[in-house]
Short mmCIF file of C-alpha atoms and ligand atoms in Angstrom, two decimals:
data_model
loop_
_atom_site.label_atom_id
_atom_site.label_comp_id
_atom_site.label_asym_id
_atom_site.label_seq_id
_atom_site.Cartn_x
_atom_site.Cartn_y
_atom_site.Cartn_z
CA UNK P 790 126.46 92.40 109.14
CA UNK P 791 124.44 92.42 105.61
CA UNK P 792 121.80 93.89 104.24
CA UNK P 793 119.96 90.88 100.99
CA UNK P 794 117.39 90.83 98.63
CA UNK P 795 115.38 93.53 97.49
CA UNK P 796 115.88 96.65 99.47
CA UNK P 797 113.75 98.03 101.84
CA UNK P 798 113.32 101.80 103.32
CA UNK P 799 114.55 102.00 106.99
CA UNK P 800 118.07 99.36 106.14
CA UNK P 801 119.81 102.24 107.04
CA UNK P 802 118.46 103.15 110.39
CA UNK P 803 119.11 99.61 111.06
CA UNK P 804 122.44 99.23 109.67
CA UNK P 805 123.37 102.72 111.87
CA UNK P 806 121.44 100.53 115.10
CA UNK P 807 123.56 97.07 114.78
CA UNK P 808 127.17 99.72 114.43
CA UNK P 809 126.57 101.27 117.13
CA UNK P 810 124.76 98.65 119.49
CA UNK P 811 127.98 96.76 118.60
CA UNK P 812 130.50 99.76 119.25
CA UNK P 813 128.54 100.83 122.39
CA UNK P 814 129.54 96.68 123.36
CA UNK P 815 132.81 97.27 122.62
CA UNK P 816 132.23 94.54 119.71
CA UNK P 817 134.47 95.22 115.72
CA UNK P 818 131.85 95.54 113.50
CA UNK P 819 132.18 94.75 109.79
CA UNK P 820 129.85 95.88 106.93
CA UNK P 821 129.69 93.80 103.78
CA UNK P 822 128.56 95.10 100.73
CA UNK P 823 126.42 93.69 98.59
CA UNK P 824 125.00 90.90 100.76
CA UNK P 825 126.13 87.25 100.06
CA UNK P 826 127.54 88.21 97.15
CA UNK P 827 130.26 90.57 98.86
CA UNK P 828 130.87 87.52 101.73
CA UNK P 829 132.21 85.61 98.82
CA UNK P 830 134.10 88.32 96.70
CA UNK P 831 135.58 89.67 100.41
CA UNK P 832 133.95 93.18 100.18
CA UNK P 833 134.22 93.99 103.90
CA UNK P 834 134.76 96.93 105.44
CA UNK P 835 134.83 98.25 108.85
CA UNK P 836 132.13 99.77 110.28
CA UNK P 837 132.62 102.36 113.21
CA UNK P 838 130.53 105.28 114.55
CA UNK P 839 131.05 107.69 111.65
CA UNK P 840 130.31 105.42 108.53
CA UNK P 841 126.92 105.46 109.94
CA UNK P 842 126.46 109.15 110.76
CA UNK P 843 123.85 110.63 108.90
CA UNK P 844 121.81 108.09 106.87
CA UNK P 845 118.78 107.50 109.61
CA UNK P 846 116.98 109.50 107.13
CA UNK P 847 117.88 107.78 103.60
CA UNK P 848 116.29 104.65 101.89
CA UNK P 849 118.09 102.44 99.67
CA UNK P 850 121.25 100.82 101.69
CA UNK P 851 124.72 102.04 102.36
CA UNK P 852 125.86 98.20 102.46
CA UNK P 853 123.81 98.17 98.88
CA UNK P 854 121.82 94.52 98.58
CA UNK P 855 122.47 91.62 96.02
CA UNK P 856 120.63 88.32 95.21
CA UNK P 857 123.44 85.78 95.02
CA UNK P 858 123.56 82.18 93.13
CA UNK P 859 126.93 81.36 94.57
CA UNK P 860 125.91 81.41 97.83
CA UNK P 861 123.46 78.67 97.03
CA UNK P 862 126.34 76.36 96.74
CA UNK P 863 128.47 74.59 98.98
CA UNK P 864 131.76 75.92 97.52
CA UNK P 865 129.92 79.89 97.40
CA UNK P 866 129.24 79.67 101.37
CA UNK P 867 133.00 78.03 101.54
CA UNK P 868 134.58 80.97 100.53
CA UNK P 869 132.64 83.09 102.42
CA UNK P 870 133.50 81.53 105.41
CA UNK P 871 136.71 81.83 104.73
CA UNK P 872 136.60 85.51 104.34
CA UNK P 873 134.73 85.99 107.81
CA UNK P 874 137.56 83.91 109.54
CA UNK P 875 140.49 85.71 108.27
CA UNK P 876 139.24 89.07 109.85
CA UNK P 877 137.62 86.77 113.20
CA UNK P 878 134.25 87.59 112.49
CA UNK P 879 132.39 85.64 114.99
CA UNK P 880 128.79 86.64 114.24
CA UNK P 881 126.24 87.31 111.22
CA UNK P 882 123.52 90.06 110.92
CA UNK P 883 121.50 89.47 107.87
CA UNK P 884 118.75 92.25 106.95
CA UNK P 885 116.43 90.93 104.58
CA UNK P 886 113.13 88.85 103.92
CA UNK P 887 113.18 84.96 104.19
CA UNK P 888 115.27 83.75 101.07
CA UNK P 889 117.76 85.51 102.76
CA UNK P 890 116.86 84.01 106.22
CA UNK P 891 117.46 80.38 104.53
CA UNK P 892 120.98 81.35 103.46
CA UNK P 893 121.93 82.25 106.95
CA UNK P 894 120.29 79.42 108.46
CA UNK P 895 122.02 76.93 105.64
CA UNK P 896 125.46 78.32 106.44
CA UNK P 897 125.01 79.00 110.46
CA UNK P 898 124.38 74.73 110.36
CA UNK P 899 127.64 74.35 107.88
CA UNK P 900 130.07 76.72 109.25
CA UNK P 901 129.00 77.20 113.10
CA UNK P 902 128.49 80.78 113.29
CA UNK P 903 125.70 82.39 114.55
CA UNK P 904 123.34 84.10 112.66
CA UNK P 905 120.75 86.69 113.43
CA UNK P 906 117.85 87.80 110.91
CA UNK P 907 115.93 90.97 110.69
CA UNK P 908 112.73 91.18 108.19
CA UNK P 909 113.54 94.18 106.06
CA UNK P 910 111.23 93.67 102.80
CA UNK P 911 108.53 95.91 101.79
CA UNK P 912 106.65 92.74 101.17
CA UNK P 913 105.85 92.53 104.85
CA UNK P 914 105.06 88.54 104.61
CA UNK P 915 106.86 86.98 107.49
CA UNK P 916 105.53 84.57 109.78
CA UNK P 917 106.90 85.74 113.72
CA UNK P 918 106.65 89.95 113.26
CA UNK P 919 104.10 92.30 112.75
CA UNK P 920 106.22 93.87 110.89
CA UNK P 921 109.11 94.22 108.51
CA UNK P 922 111.23 97.02 107.86
CA UNK P 923 110.47 98.98 105.02
CA UNK P 924 106.48 98.27 104.94
CA UNK P 925 105.09 101.13 106.28
CA UNK P 926 107.37 102.92 103.63
CA UNK P 927 106.45 101.80 100.94
CA UNK P 928 102.54 101.89 101.50
CA UNK P 929 102.41 105.25 102.10
CA UNK P 930 104.15 105.72 98.88
CA UNK P 931 101.39 104.08 97.60
CA UNK P 932 98.70 105.95 99.08
CA UNK P 933 100.21 109.37 98.29
CA UNK P 934 100.39 108.12 94.68
CA UNK P 935 96.84 106.47 94.52
CA UNK P 936 95.22 109.04 96.10
CA UNK P 937 96.64 110.93 93.14
CA UNK P 938 95.56 109.13 90.64
CA UNK P 939 91.60 109.17 92.62
CA UNK P 940 92.20 113.14 91.63
CA UNK P 941 92.44 112.66 87.90
CA UNK P 942 90.31 109.63 87.83
CA UNK P 943 87.41 112.11 89.52
CA UNK P 944 88.18 114.35 87.05
CA UNK P 945 87.99 111.95 84.03
CA UNK P 946 85.19 109.92 85.18
CA UNK P 947 87.63 107.00 84.47
CA UNK P 948 88.29 103.71 85.81
CA UNK P 949 91.84 103.11 86.94
CA UNK P 950 93.40 99.71 87.29
CA UNK P 951 96.50 100.92 90.12
CA UNK P 952 99.44 98.22 90.32
CA UNK P 953 101.13 97.82 93.61
CA UNK P 954 104.45 95.95 94.13
CA UNK P 955 103.68 92.23 95.62
CA UNK P 956 104.71 89.19 93.97
CA UNK P 957 103.95 86.68 96.28
CA UNK P 958 102.00 88.87 98.84
CA UNK P 959 99.39 91.29 98.53
CA UNK P 960 99.93 93.23 101.80
CA UNK P 961 100.83 96.34 99.92
CA UNK P 962 97.61 95.83 98.16
CA UNK P 963 95.58 95.30 100.79
CA UNK P 964 96.51 97.88 102.78
CA UNK P 965 96.97 100.74 100.45
CA UNK P 966 93.22 99.94 98.89
CA UNK P 967 91.87 100.11 102.34
CA UNK P 968 93.05 103.11 103.01
CA UNK P 969 92.51 104.61 99.30
CA UNK P 970 88.92 103.70 98.89
CA UNK P 971 89.45 101.01 96.01
CA UNK P 972 86.50 99.44 94.59
CA UNK P 973 88.18 95.82 94.19
CA UNK P 974 91.60 94.62 94.94
CA UNK P 975 93.54 91.81 93.73
CA UNK P 976 95.85 89.60 95.68
CA UNK P 977 97.94 86.70 95.49
CA UNK P 978 96.94 85.07 98.26
CA UNK P 979 93.38 85.33 97.43
CA UNK P 980 91.28 83.57 94.28
CA UNK P 981 89.44 86.40 92.55
CA UNK P 982 86.15 85.83 91.71
CA UNK P 983 86.24 87.66 88.67
CA UNK P 984 82.90 87.49 87.90
CA UNK P 985 81.97 88.63 90.69
CA UNK P 986 84.14 91.67 90.57
CA UNK P 987 82.67 92.23 86.42
CA UNK P 988 78.71 92.28 87.51
CA UNK P 989 79.72 95.04 90.15
CA UNK P 990 81.66 97.26 87.93
CA UNK P 991 78.96 97.02 85.05
CA UNK P 992 76.33 97.41 88.24
CA UNK P 993 78.38 100.46 89.03
CA UNK P 994 78.29 101.51 85.43
CA UNK P 995 74.37 101.48 84.96
CA UNK P 996 73.84 103.82 87.93
CA UNK P 997 76.52 106.20 86.63
CA UNK P 998 79.51 105.56 89.29
CA UNK P 999 82.12 105.99 86.83
CA UNK P 1000 85.15 106.56 88.91
CA UNK P 1001 86.30 103.24 90.29
CA UNK P 1002 89.93 101.91 91.47
CA UNK P 1003 91.27 98.60 91.37
CA UNK P 1004 94.18 97.74 93.32
CA UNK P 1005 96.03 95.23 91.61
CA UNK P 1006 99.16 93.13 93.47
CA UNK P 1007 101.67 92.33 91.00
CA UNK P 1008 101.27 88.52 91.51
CA UNK P 1009 97.56 88.51 91.20
CA UNK P 1010 95.95 85.43 89.56
CA UNK P 1011 95.76 86.99 86.19
CA UNK P 1012 99.66 88.42 86.16
CA UNK P 1013 99.22 92.41 87.15
CA UNK P 1014 97.47 95.44 85.79
CA UNK P 1015 97.99 95.06 82.25
CA UNK P 1016 95.61 91.92 82.35
CA UNK P 1017 93.15 92.30 84.47
CA UNK P 1018 93.12 96.30 82.37
CA UNK P 1019 91.84 93.85 79.34
CA UNK P 1020 89.29 91.63 80.94
CA UNK P 1021 87.46 94.68 82.30
CA UNK P 1022 87.86 96.32 78.41
CA UNK P 1023 85.93 93.61 76.95
CA UNK P 1024 83.89 93.53 79.44
CA UNK P 1025 83.16 96.61 79.72
CA UNK P 1026 83.61 98.38 75.87
CA UNK P 1027 82.11 101.60 77.43
CA UNK P 1028 84.13 102.07 80.31
CA UNK P 1029 87.38 104.73 79.94
CA UNK P 1030 90.02 102.45 81.22
CA UNK P 1031 93.49 103.67 82.30
CA UNK P 1032 96.78 101.64 84.17
CA UNK P 1033 99.42 102.91 86.08
CA UNK P 1034 101.82 101.21 87.41
CA UNK P 1035 103.65 102.08 90.54
CA UNK P 1036 106.73 99.62 90.04
CA UNK P 1037 109.77 100.67 92.11
CA UNK P 1038 109.16 103.97 93.73
CA UNK P 1039 107.62 102.26 96.59
CA UNK P 1040 110.91 100.85 97.13
CA UNK P 1041 112.52 104.03 98.00
CA UNK P 1042 112.25 107.58 99.52
CA UNK P 1043 113.04 108.56 103.25
CA UNK P 1044 111.60 106.01 105.99
CA UNK P 1045 108.97 106.95 107.76
CA UNK P 1046 109.23 107.73 111.30
CA UNK P 1047 107.56 104.08 112.15
CA UNK P 1048 110.11 102.19 109.78
CA UNK P 1049 112.83 103.94 111.39
CA UNK P 1050 111.62 103.03 114.94
CA UNK P 1051 111.16 99.59 114.57
CA UNK P 1052 114.29 99.11 112.61
CA UNK P 1053 116.40 100.45 115.72
CA UNK P 1054 114.89 98.56 117.85
CA UNK P 1055 115.89 95.05 116.02
CA UNK P 1056 119.10 96.03 115.17
CA UNK P 1057 119.38 96.63 118.65
CA UNK P 1058 118.51 93.51 119.28
CA UNK P 1059 120.21 91.52 117.30
CA UNK P 1060 123.55 92.91 118.50
CA UNK P 1061 122.04 92.33 122.35
CA UNK P 1062 121.19 88.84 121.01
CA UNK P 1063 124.43 87.48 119.50
CA UNK P 1064 126.00 89.08 122.50
CA UNK P 1065 123.40 86.76 124.95
CA UNK P 1066 124.27 83.68 122.83
CA UNK P 1067 120.54 83.66 121.92
CA UNK P 1068 121.82 82.45 118.29
CA UNK P 1069 119.85 81.79 115.20
CA UNK P 1070 116.91 83.91 115.18
CA UNK P 1071 114.94 85.98 113.70
CA UNK P 1072 114.52 89.25 115.30
CA UNK P 1073 110.64 90.53 115.36
CA UNK P 1074 108.32 92.62 117.01
CA UNK P 1075 104.90 90.96 117.35
CA UNK P 1076 101.94 93.14 119.96
CA UNK P 1077 105.19 95.87 120.63
CA UNK P 1078 107.65 93.66 121.96
CA UNK P 1079 110.19 92.16 120.75
CA UNK P 1080 109.96 88.68 119.70
CA UNK P 1081 112.46 85.55 118.32
CA UNK P 1082 111.67 83.07 115.98
CA UNK P 1083 114.14 80.68 115.33
CA UNK P 1084 115.94 81.03 111.35
CA UNK P 1085 114.47 77.74 109.64
CA UNK P 1086 110.61 78.92 111.20
CA UNK P 1087 111.09 82.48 109.86
CA UNK P 1088 109.55 81.89 106.36
CA UNK P 1089 106.87 83.41 104.06
CA UNK P 1090 104.24 83.94 106.22
CA UNK P 1091 100.81 84.03 103.70
CA UNK P 1092 97.83 82.84 105.46
CA UNK P 1093 97.74 86.05 107.49
CA UNK P 1094 95.51 87.84 105.41
CA UNK P 1095 92.52 88.26 107.47
CA UNK P 1096 89.06 87.72 105.98
CA UNK P 1097 87.59 89.97 107.59
CA UNK P 1098 89.30 92.88 105.99
CA UNK P 1099 88.10 91.54 102.19
CA UNK P 1100 84.88 92.05 104.03
CA UNK P 1101 85.17 95.47 105.26
CA UNK P 1102 86.68 96.22 101.64
CA UNK P 1103 83.07 94.94 99.90
CA UNK P 1104 80.97 96.64 102.09
CA UNK P 1105 83.30 100.72 102.09
CA UNK P 1106 83.58 100.30 98.24
CA UNK P 1107 79.56 100.25 97.18
O1 F6P U 1363 110.01 91.43 97.91
C1 F6P U 1363 110.19 92.68 97.37
C2 F6P U 1363 110.04 93.16 95.95
O2 F6P U 1363 109.47 94.86 95.89
C3 F6P U 1363 108.48 92.68 95.84
O3 F6P U 1363 107.36 93.08 96.21
C4 F6P U 1363 108.92 92.37 94.36
O4 F6P U 1363 108.19 91.73 93.75
C5 F6P U 1363 110.21 92.38 94.15
O5 F6P U 1363 111.00 92.20 94.72
C6 F6P U 1363 110.66 93.04 92.58
O6 F6P U 1363 112.35 92.73 92.64
P1 F6P U 1363 113.04 93.16 91.76
O7 F6P U 1363 113.53 94.44 92.21
O8 F6P U 1363 114.43 92.20 91.87
O9 F6P U 1363 112.37 93.40 90.22
#
């Protein structure tokens, strides 16, 4: 088992579930340190029940994580396979995002080793699952921060631009923006009508509604919060504008109950899949039931952003 790509809160709960379910079935379980990089460098450790004690509540990942360029080469994958073979490892669980699943898919095609993917990313941008491990924690961290920003925005009558994570995905922006009453939400999946936004902010200024929150995903059309602030300042020179970039605090911290539960269910299911011979799938949860998507279809989902949600933002933020 390995964790790969950006870490996400709940990965540890998932590692624990994989280890303990494997041991329950009398399997030998190994943890690969630093993702695919550790597989190539032979940084692989046997895990027992105690190795995963006292981690269910911790953010980050005890297995560490990395993005490996070498694993993208056939030579790198060959070395990685040799390290698995010499330990008699005959199944792989990969906890990560779609990039990590691509790697797993290529690897299992080349070497005939069954791989199971578990969606672990704060971005929630994976097709075939309603949840990804870490999203709920990250979005609640953003909500807590934005609520605090609203207090100071209100005290000073300020317009705040808050940048949240999401290079390619607007789910954190959308959920945190709706739940904190943001006036505008800018996401990578939709082209922003900047003129309409500026007109609406001008109109609010005229009627002395000076406290405004604009939530921007880092990968929006304009390149994040600082860029959006330049455009707003130019058009509204009298507005008292501040920018807050939440950044990596969204990736850390104790996982929420929801993230711990889905991580435990997915980790358990991944091992069951390997045992039952349901290979090369990503384990997801859809309508509260386990759902299995072939690894090559477990790609970035960018089209699920609902028009209705965007309409709700407009109506509620008047
Ligand atoms: O994929 C998760 C994520 O946190 C994105 O939201 C963000 O754009 C990216 O990772 C940041 O990556 P890094 O930590 O490598 O800067």
